[in-house]
XYZ file of C-alpha atoms in Angstrom:
484
model
C -20.945 0.990 -34.121
C -21.683 4.220 -32.281
C -24.738 5.206 -31.103
C -23.504 9.308 -31.529
C -23.204 8.570 -35.641
C -25.492 8.809 -38.162
C -26.558 5.692 -39.906
C -26.035 7.232 -42.808
C -22.913 8.225 -42.468
C -21.425 4.890 -40.619
C -22.801 3.384 -44.006
C -20.351 5.580 -46.393
C -17.326 4.874 -44.148
C -18.066 1.192 -44.396
C -18.606 0.928 -48.202
C -16.129 3.674 -50.115
C -16.659 5.153 -53.110
C -16.883 2.634 -56.389
C -17.484 3.331 -59.916
C -21.010 1.826 -61.044
C -20.597 -1.218 -63.674
C -23.264 -0.437 -65.288
C -26.186 1.722 -66.224
C -29.690 2.722 -65.968
C -32.466 5.449 -66.466
C -34.059 5.297 -63.531
C -34.035 3.396 -60.356
C -36.702 3.818 -57.453
C -36.133 2.761 -54.657
C -38.762 1.009 -52.158
C -41.378 -1.865 -53.294
C -44.426 -0.553 -51.252
C -47.347 0.818 -53.754
C -45.936 4.036 -53.391
C -42.916 3.330 -54.641
C -44.203 -0.089 -56.828
C -47.115 3.464 -58.234
C -44.077 6.043 -59.854
C -41.877 2.940 -61.164
C -44.794 1.881 -63.252
C -45.263 5.335 -63.933
C -41.805 6.083 -65.329
C -42.011 2.224 -67.150
C -45.590 3.983 -68.757
C -44.818 7.201 -69.857
C -40.885 7.196 -70.419
C -40.330 5.649 -73.786
C -39.618 2.220 -74.874
C -35.587 3.094 -75.059
C -35.455 3.820 -71.411
C -35.181 1.331 -68.508
C -36.702 1.551 -64.951
C -35.889 -0.638 -61.956
C -37.207 -1.273 -58.295
C -34.984 -2.204 -55.398
C -36.688 -3.779 -52.181
C -35.049 -5.074 -49.271
C -37.092 -7.159 -48.581
C -38.231 -10.303 -50.337
C -41.296 -9.527 -50.880
C -42.758 -6.261 -51.948
C -45.127 -4.210 -50.135
C -43.955 -5.888 -46.293
C -43.666 -3.202 -44.547
C -45.741 0.398 -44.331
C -47.984 -1.071 -47.734
C -48.771 -4.184 -45.073
C -50.002 -3.033 -41.993
C -52.314 -0.541 -42.558
C -55.962 -0.142 -42.046
C -56.091 -0.142 -46.118
C -59.046 2.354 -46.136
C -59.261 4.201 -49.268
C -60.179 7.390 -48.073
C -62.375 10.205 -49.521
C -59.370 13.116 -49.412
C -62.231 15.464 -46.823
C -59.756 16.061 -43.529
C -56.906 17.650 -45.745
C -56.226 21.484 -46.499
C -57.177 22.644 -49.572
C -54.075 22.885 -51.793
C -51.968 20.607 -49.872
C -50.190 17.447 -51.637
C -52.281 15.472 -49.525
C -55.883 16.786 -50.490
C -54.868 16.672 -54.006
C -53.152 13.458 -54.395
C -55.783 11.518 -52.415
C -58.681 12.840 -54.431
C -57.157 11.692 -57.510
C -55.342 8.696 -56.596
C -59.001 7.828 -54.651
C -60.119 8.232 -58.273
C -58.107 6.371 -60.374
C -57.945 3.613 -57.188
C -61.586 2.783 -57.810
C -61.303 2.349 -61.477
C -58.383 0.277 -61.034
C -59.779 -2.113 -59.860
C -62.859 -2.625 -61.042
C -61.209 -2.919 -64.995
C -58.208 -5.020 -63.207
C -60.298 -7.584 -60.650
C -58.449 -6.029 -57.616
C -60.769 -6.932 -54.968
C -62.314 -4.246 -53.315
C -65.491 -2.638 -51.400
C -67.226 0.878 -51.784
C -68.481 0.537 -48.272
C -69.115 5.043 -47.732
C -68.421 5.968 -43.955
C -70.379 7.826 -41.404
C -68.350 10.650 -39.050
C -70.532 10.649 -35.764
C -70.728 13.201 -33.355
C -71.637 12.335 -29.796
C -71.878 15.116 -27.905
C -73.370 19.284 -29.261
C -70.206 20.670 -29.269
C -68.741 18.292 -32.030
C -71.723 19.454 -34.525
C -69.458 22.650 -35.256
C -66.734 20.096 -36.836
C -69.172 17.853 -38.926
C -70.298 21.948 -40.679
C -67.145 22.533 -41.040
C -65.780 19.301 -43.111
C -69.150 19.761 -45.168
C -68.694 23.157 -45.881
C -64.787 21.660 -46.967
C -66.784 19.616 -49.171
C -67.968 22.398 -51.381
C -65.688 24.589 -51.532
C -66.101 25.808 -55.119
C -62.037 24.112 -56.411
C -63.667 20.459 -55.231
C -66.831 21.692 -57.759
C -66.711 19.207 -61.150
C -70.280 21.897 -62.149
C -69.578 25.096 -60.351
C -73.264 25.247 -59.964
C -74.180 22.267 -58.104
C -72.927 21.030 -54.760
C -73.707 17.659 -55.091
C -71.095 17.563 -57.797
C -68.416 17.646 -55.762
C -65.592 15.341 -55.288
C -66.218 14.998 -52.390
C -69.697 14.668 -51.648
C -71.319 14.595 -48.514
C -74.495 14.398 -46.188
C -75.505 16.029 -42.433
C -77.716 13.577 -41.088
C -79.944 14.067 -37.823
C -78.774 11.674 -34.828
C -82.640 9.524 -36.422
C -81.023 9.251 -39.857
C -78.014 8.043 -39.312
C -79.188 5.231 -36.496
C -81.554 4.401 -39.753
C -78.665 3.566 -41.482
C -76.462 2.342 -38.688
C -78.728 0.622 -36.206
C -75.626 0.091 -33.162
C -75.222 4.073 -33.003
C -75.442 4.897 -29.934
C -78.214 7.120 -28.802
C -76.064 9.934 -28.098
C -75.329 10.376 -31.834
C -76.796 13.157 -32.302
C -75.279 13.741 -35.649
C -73.296 12.664 -38.800
C -71.968 13.155 -41.426
C -72.364 10.632 -44.606
C -68.911 10.772 -47.120
C -70.098 7.804 -50.163
C -66.615 7.950 -51.361
C -64.958 6.072 -48.578
C -63.894 2.484 -48.949
C -61.923 -0.487 -48.951
C -59.293 -2.696 -51.070
C -56.248 -5.302 -51.129
C -53.852 -3.253 -50.602
C -51.748 -7.205 -51.597
C -53.464 -6.982 -54.734
C -52.558 -3.693 -55.302
C -49.179 -4.460 -54.912
C -49.355 -7.645 -57.261
C -50.860 -5.624 -60.034
C -48.618 -3.014 -60.355
C -45.906 -5.034 -59.886
C -47.072 -7.480 -63.088
C -47.708 -3.388 -64.619
C -43.969 -3.169 -63.972
C -42.945 -6.146 -65.653
C -45.306 -7.897 -68.160
C -45.160 -5.266 -71.229
C -48.995 -6.750 -72.154
C -50.553 -6.138 -69.109
C -52.868 -2.873 -68.700
C -51.759 -1.366 -71.596
C -52.865 1.999 -72.071
C -56.123 1.668 -70.001
C -55.716 4.800 -67.177
C -52.291 6.098 -68.288
C -52.559 7.120 -72.115
C -49.247 4.550 -72.557
C -48.658 2.928 -76.032
C -45.774 0.725 -76.792
C -44.136 3.762 -78.274
C -43.929 5.313 -74.451
C -43.459 2.123 -72.679
C -39.786 1.096 -71.503
C -39.023 -1.378 -70.052
C -39.220 -3.236 -66.002
C -37.435 -4.495 -63.604
C -37.873 -5.956 -60.118
C -34.590 -6.088 -58.221
C -35.545 -7.642 -54.230
C -33.617 -8.448 -51.893
C -31.117 -5.812 -52.441
C -30.558 -2.802 -50.335
C -28.794 0.820 -51.259
C -26.107 1.781 -48.738
C -24.350 4.757 -50.920
C -26.298 7.056 -53.351
C -23.405 9.710 -54.883
C -24.007 12.513 -57.463
C -21.321 11.558 -60.505
C -18.687 13.751 -60.269
C -18.209 14.384 -64.208
C -21.973 13.996 -65.560
C -25.520 14.678 -64.642
C -26.466 11.198 -62.958
C -26.519 9.148 -60.181
C -23.700 6.173 -58.626
C -25.744 3.839 -56.328
C -24.290 1.180 -54.538
C -26.615 -1.908 -54.027
C -26.105 -5.021 -51.632
C -27.423 -8.493 -51.979
C -27.104 -11.174 -49.224
C -27.415 -8.507 -46.103
C -29.512 -9.875 -44.200
C -28.244 -11.897 -41.108
C -25.181 -10.165 -41.229
C -23.665 -9.191 -38.703
C -22.527 -5.478 -38.016
C -19.412 -4.633 -40.664
C -20.274 -7.413 -42.189
C -20.998 -7.395 -46.341
C -22.867 -8.576 -48.788
C -22.508 -8.118 -52.622
C -21.950 -5.529 -53.116
C -22.958 -3.873 -56.632
C -22.114 -0.006 -57.999
C -24.996 0.723 -60.908
C -25.264 4.582 -62.392
C -28.855 6.086 -63.326
C -29.936 9.464 -64.519
C -32.928 9.544 -61.963
C -32.875 7.632 -58.673
C -36.535 7.940 -56.701
C -36.373 7.626 -53.117
C -39.513 6.051 -52.228
C -38.255 4.281 -49.084
C -41.308 4.769 -46.620
C -39.536 4.076 -43.244
C -35.731 4.069 -44.565
C -35.820 6.926 -46.381
C -35.128 9.493 -44.360
C -32.253 8.007 -43.341
C -31.410 7.267 -47.608
C -32.052 10.992 -48.058
C -29.261 12.123 -45.144
C -26.818 9.483 -46.824
C -26.517 11.035 -50.119
C -23.506 12.709 -50.958
C -23.411 15.491 -53.112
C -19.520 17.079 -54.083
C -19.568 20.485 -53.025
C -22.972 21.215 -52.538
C -24.188 21.978 -48.235
C -27.034 19.865 -47.652
C -28.353 21.215 -44.557
C -31.034 23.263 -45.338
C -32.588 19.969 -46.392
C -32.467 18.466 -43.071
C -35.620 16.173 -42.251
C -35.766 13.987 -39.480
C -38.125 10.950 -38.526
C -40.687 10.728 -36.437
C -41.400 7.432 -36.269
C -45.535 6.566 -34.977
C -46.836 3.152 -33.973
C -50.566 2.453 -34.332
C -52.489 -0.454 -33.147
C -55.152 -2.091 -34.140
C -58.020 -4.571 -32.433
C -60.235 -6.849 -33.834
C -63.088 -7.575 -32.220
C -65.904 -10.121 -32.714
C -68.946 -10.092 -30.531
C -72.224 -7.974 -30.160
C -73.171 -4.225 -30.225
C -71.785 -4.368 -34.529
C -74.168 -7.020 -36.063
C -75.109 -4.059 -38.051
C -72.556 -2.436 -39.724
C -72.322 -1.656 -42.980
C -69.636 1.254 -43.703
C -66.457 2.742 -41.319
C -67.609 4.230 -38.760
C -65.227 7.510 -37.318
C -65.437 9.758 -34.041
C -64.640 13.316 -34.595
C -61.015 13.460 -34.856
C -58.642 15.553 -32.398
C -58.240 18.645 -32.908
C -55.059 18.777 -34.588
C -55.662 16.341 -37.035
C -52.830 14.014 -36.416
C -54.977 11.142 -35.483
C -58.249 10.624 -36.819
C -59.617 8.487 -33.110
C -60.451 5.114 -32.899
C -62.590 4.277 -35.567
C -64.375 1.252 -36.985
C -63.232 -0.274 -40.301
C -64.271 -3.245 -42.151
C -61.896 -5.802 -44.161
C -63.046 -7.836 -47.389
C -64.143 -10.915 -45.596
C -66.445 -8.291 -43.465
C -64.199 -8.840 -40.003
C -64.333 -5.255 -37.506
C -61.303 -3.640 -36.482
C -60.963 -0.662 -34.550
C -58.307 1.721 -34.799
C -55.357 2.954 -35.277
C -53.964 4.995 -32.098
C -51.628 6.946 -32.005
C -48.037 6.192 -30.566
C -44.902 7.748 -30.329
C -42.597 5.621 -30.827
C -37.902 6.242 -30.308
C -36.006 9.408 -31.046
C -34.970 10.847 -33.707
C -31.584 10.618 -33.179
C -32.297 6.919 -32.607
C -33.895 7.139 -36.003
C -31.446 8.552 -37.680
C -28.309 6.146 -35.605
C -30.927 2.603 -36.539
C -33.281 3.465 -38.995
C -34.926 0.054 -38.497
C -35.143 0.100 -34.732
C -39.143 0.504 -35.114
C -38.866 -3.442 -36.272
C -38.805 -3.669 -32.178
C -42.204 -1.930 -32.026
C -44.302 -4.335 -34.734
C -45.938 -6.268 -31.967
C -49.641 -4.416 -31.068
C -49.565 -3.853 -27.716
C -51.614 -5.890 -25.295
C -51.596 -3.972 -22.002
C -54.915 -3.170 -19.943
C -54.193 0.273 -20.484
C -54.665 0.349 -24.187
C -57.551 -2.036 -24.779
C -59.087 0.800 -21.320
C -59.124 3.768 -23.600
C -60.201 1.595 -27.290
C -62.521 0.525 -25.186
C -63.978 3.896 -23.972
C -63.599 6.039 -27.193
C -65.829 2.942 -29.087
C -68.344 2.907 -26.510
C -68.838 6.626 -27.129
C -70.455 5.567 -30.618
C -71.449 1.992 -29.907
C -72.841 1.366 -27.184
C -73.270 -2.286 -26.796
C -70.221 -3.856 -27.693
C -68.385 -6.068 -25.285
C -64.760 -4.015 -24.872
C -63.452 -8.205 -22.762
C -63.703 -8.656 -26.523
C -61.028 -6.336 -28.196
C -57.976 -8.532 -29.084
C -54.459 -7.062 -29.859
C -54.531 -8.016 -34.203
C -51.832 -6.197 -35.461
C -49.403 -2.692 -35.368
C -48.027 -0.110 -38.165
C -45.615 2.388 -38.805
C -46.128 5.880 -39.443
C -42.791 7.393 -41.360
C -43.901 10.700 -40.372
C -42.164 14.331 -40.780
C -43.122 16.451 -38.177
C -43.448 15.764 -35.035
C -46.559 14.332 -32.815
C -48.657 16.788 -31.783
C -47.827 19.192 -34.665
C -51.261 19.556 -36.160
C -51.059 18.411 -40.120
C -48.547 17.442 -42.023
C -48.703 17.180 -46.001
C -46.744 14.878 -47.541
C -43.168 15.995 -49.020
C -42.529 15.679 -52.520
C -39.097 17.124 -53.132
C -36.743 17.703 -55.990
C -33.972 20.064 -54.591
C -32.958 21.187 -58.559
C -32.089 25.169 -58.805
C -32.047 26.062 -62.637
C -29.266 27.554 -61.444
C -27.193 25.476 -61.104
C -25.378 23.366 -63.328
C -24.802 19.926 -63.620
C -22.029 19.314 -60.742
C -24.260 21.596 -58.534
C -28.214 20.996 -56.584
C -29.503 17.681 -56.708
C -31.184 17.207 -60.442
C -32.525 13.735 -60.535
C -32.752 12.547 -57.362
C -36.612 12.697 -56.147
C -37.664 12.418 -52.191
C -40.522 11.158 -51.264
C -41.195 11.568 -47.345
C -43.061 11.571 -44.858
C -45.633 9.315 -46.730
C -48.204 8.365 -43.883
C -52.382 8.065 -44.421
C -53.410 8.806 -47.189
C -50.054 7.422 -48.617
C -52.153 4.139 -50.155
C -55.045 5.906 -51.327
C -52.930 8.528 -52.952
C -50.097 6.094 -54.581
C -51.646 6.637 -58.704
C -51.554 9.687 -58.156
C -48.209 9.772 -57.013
C -47.159 7.737 -59.814
C -48.474 10.350 -62.140
C -47.053 13.350 -60.305
C -43.290 11.492 -60.355
C -43.768 10.581 -64.058
C -44.959 13.747 -65.470
C -42.003 15.614 -63.116
C -39.284 13.653 -64.317
C -40.770 14.322 -68.190
C -40.911 18.077 -66.846
C -38.204 18.685 -65.317
C -34.968 16.357 -66.167
C -36.089 15.055 -69.942
C -37.026 18.943 -70.831
C -40.754 17.892 -71.967
C -43.886 16.253 -71.316
C -44.436 12.543 -71.274
C -46.885 11.538 -73.931
C -49.922 10.825 -71.893
C -52.726 13.632 -73.210
C -52.838 17.175 -72.563
C -55.234 16.831 -69.872
C -53.119 14.989 -67.320
C -50.469 17.116 -68.286
C -52.540 20.322 -67.300
C -54.066 17.969 -64.233
C -50.732 17.008 -63.434
C -49.152 20.562 -64.149
C -51.746 22.019 -61.466
C -50.969 19.767 -58.575
C -47.425 20.381 -58.838
C -47.816 24.258 -59.241
C -45.526 25.210 -56.126
C -44.465 22.160 -54.861
C -41.456 20.708 -56.302
C -38.983 21.425 -53.466
């Protein structure tokens, strides 16, 4: 395949339009935490006569972005007011803790300390605390302790009382009790059961009843190769290919074409390429162009001196543009310690467009001496007694960023580009894109499921789903100003 042509365009040439052989209501593309949450939300709220299919190209769920993150339950403190990341992270965090407790998903509310090792960093911690006390975060307007992101400023001495391994250079710290860790595979397994098993988790958090719930089906080992707007109707025609892995270039597996009222692109690292390949007859998509700027994050494991008393996550002050939270310490559920991730831009937007799977060759964690030295220098700043020789490359993850490295904060993009002035032959009604779901995507996933299921009910079904007035008002507030 020529490097000058996008993979999306190549697939449209290789797979000509095919009339659908069957029809479903909802098709969710991508079996990570976000896609699973969306599918579960649609199954629970769309009605018993509705069918939701989730297709995942791998043979197992949650094998890409979901399986290669830090498994941190984030507090939401770093993200700007009004952003989707702020709103969905806080809501998702609360839903995640509640779900874990109720369904026995392994997790731990560890808390987190952000540390300053110089006087110049203290204003940043104070800024974070003021942010957490903004009136929009207060559940009780006159009580700062009611903030949905509760924080407490600590002196250096107070920080070392809580975490004795911290450096004497730590002069101030910010404690954030709501941070934690979760078994991401346990969450994936729980959501897959909720999609396919009618009695699992029924009505516990979504407010769904047996009358609300539709049918859910998960299809593995199946990739999407083409998406077209239905020419005579309001739906979408999607071509699905099985038995595709291991094929030579130009070969095809088994292809089936289905019609869906609603298609949700939650394909993570493949989402931008899928969006690029969507075709709407007579409708230009040039203004909607999104590019992917893939970023690799390496993690280092550590066993040795200098961390024997650590019980919380420990973060340094992040970089000024908040595209990297510093080389921080996280724990797993067995108490093992790891550091990372760092930020390594990989490839180019052209490479990503021509070969959306190019990132797979970057999955091995880097073991370069320079990288290990950079990790050790950063960690020694706040944990001075570690032995840098004990840092070992552990694993690496890839972030599906949609903003260039160094450009500062980039929000999630949830897009339903439907202009109400268009008739059914124009616009993109029924095609919902979830793009740029990097951190805190795992924490936000359950809230994204709420958001999308409500968007479908409101903008496509023309009504609110039967989920209670409280949630309707909450999600309407979350959605305001952000739907495309």
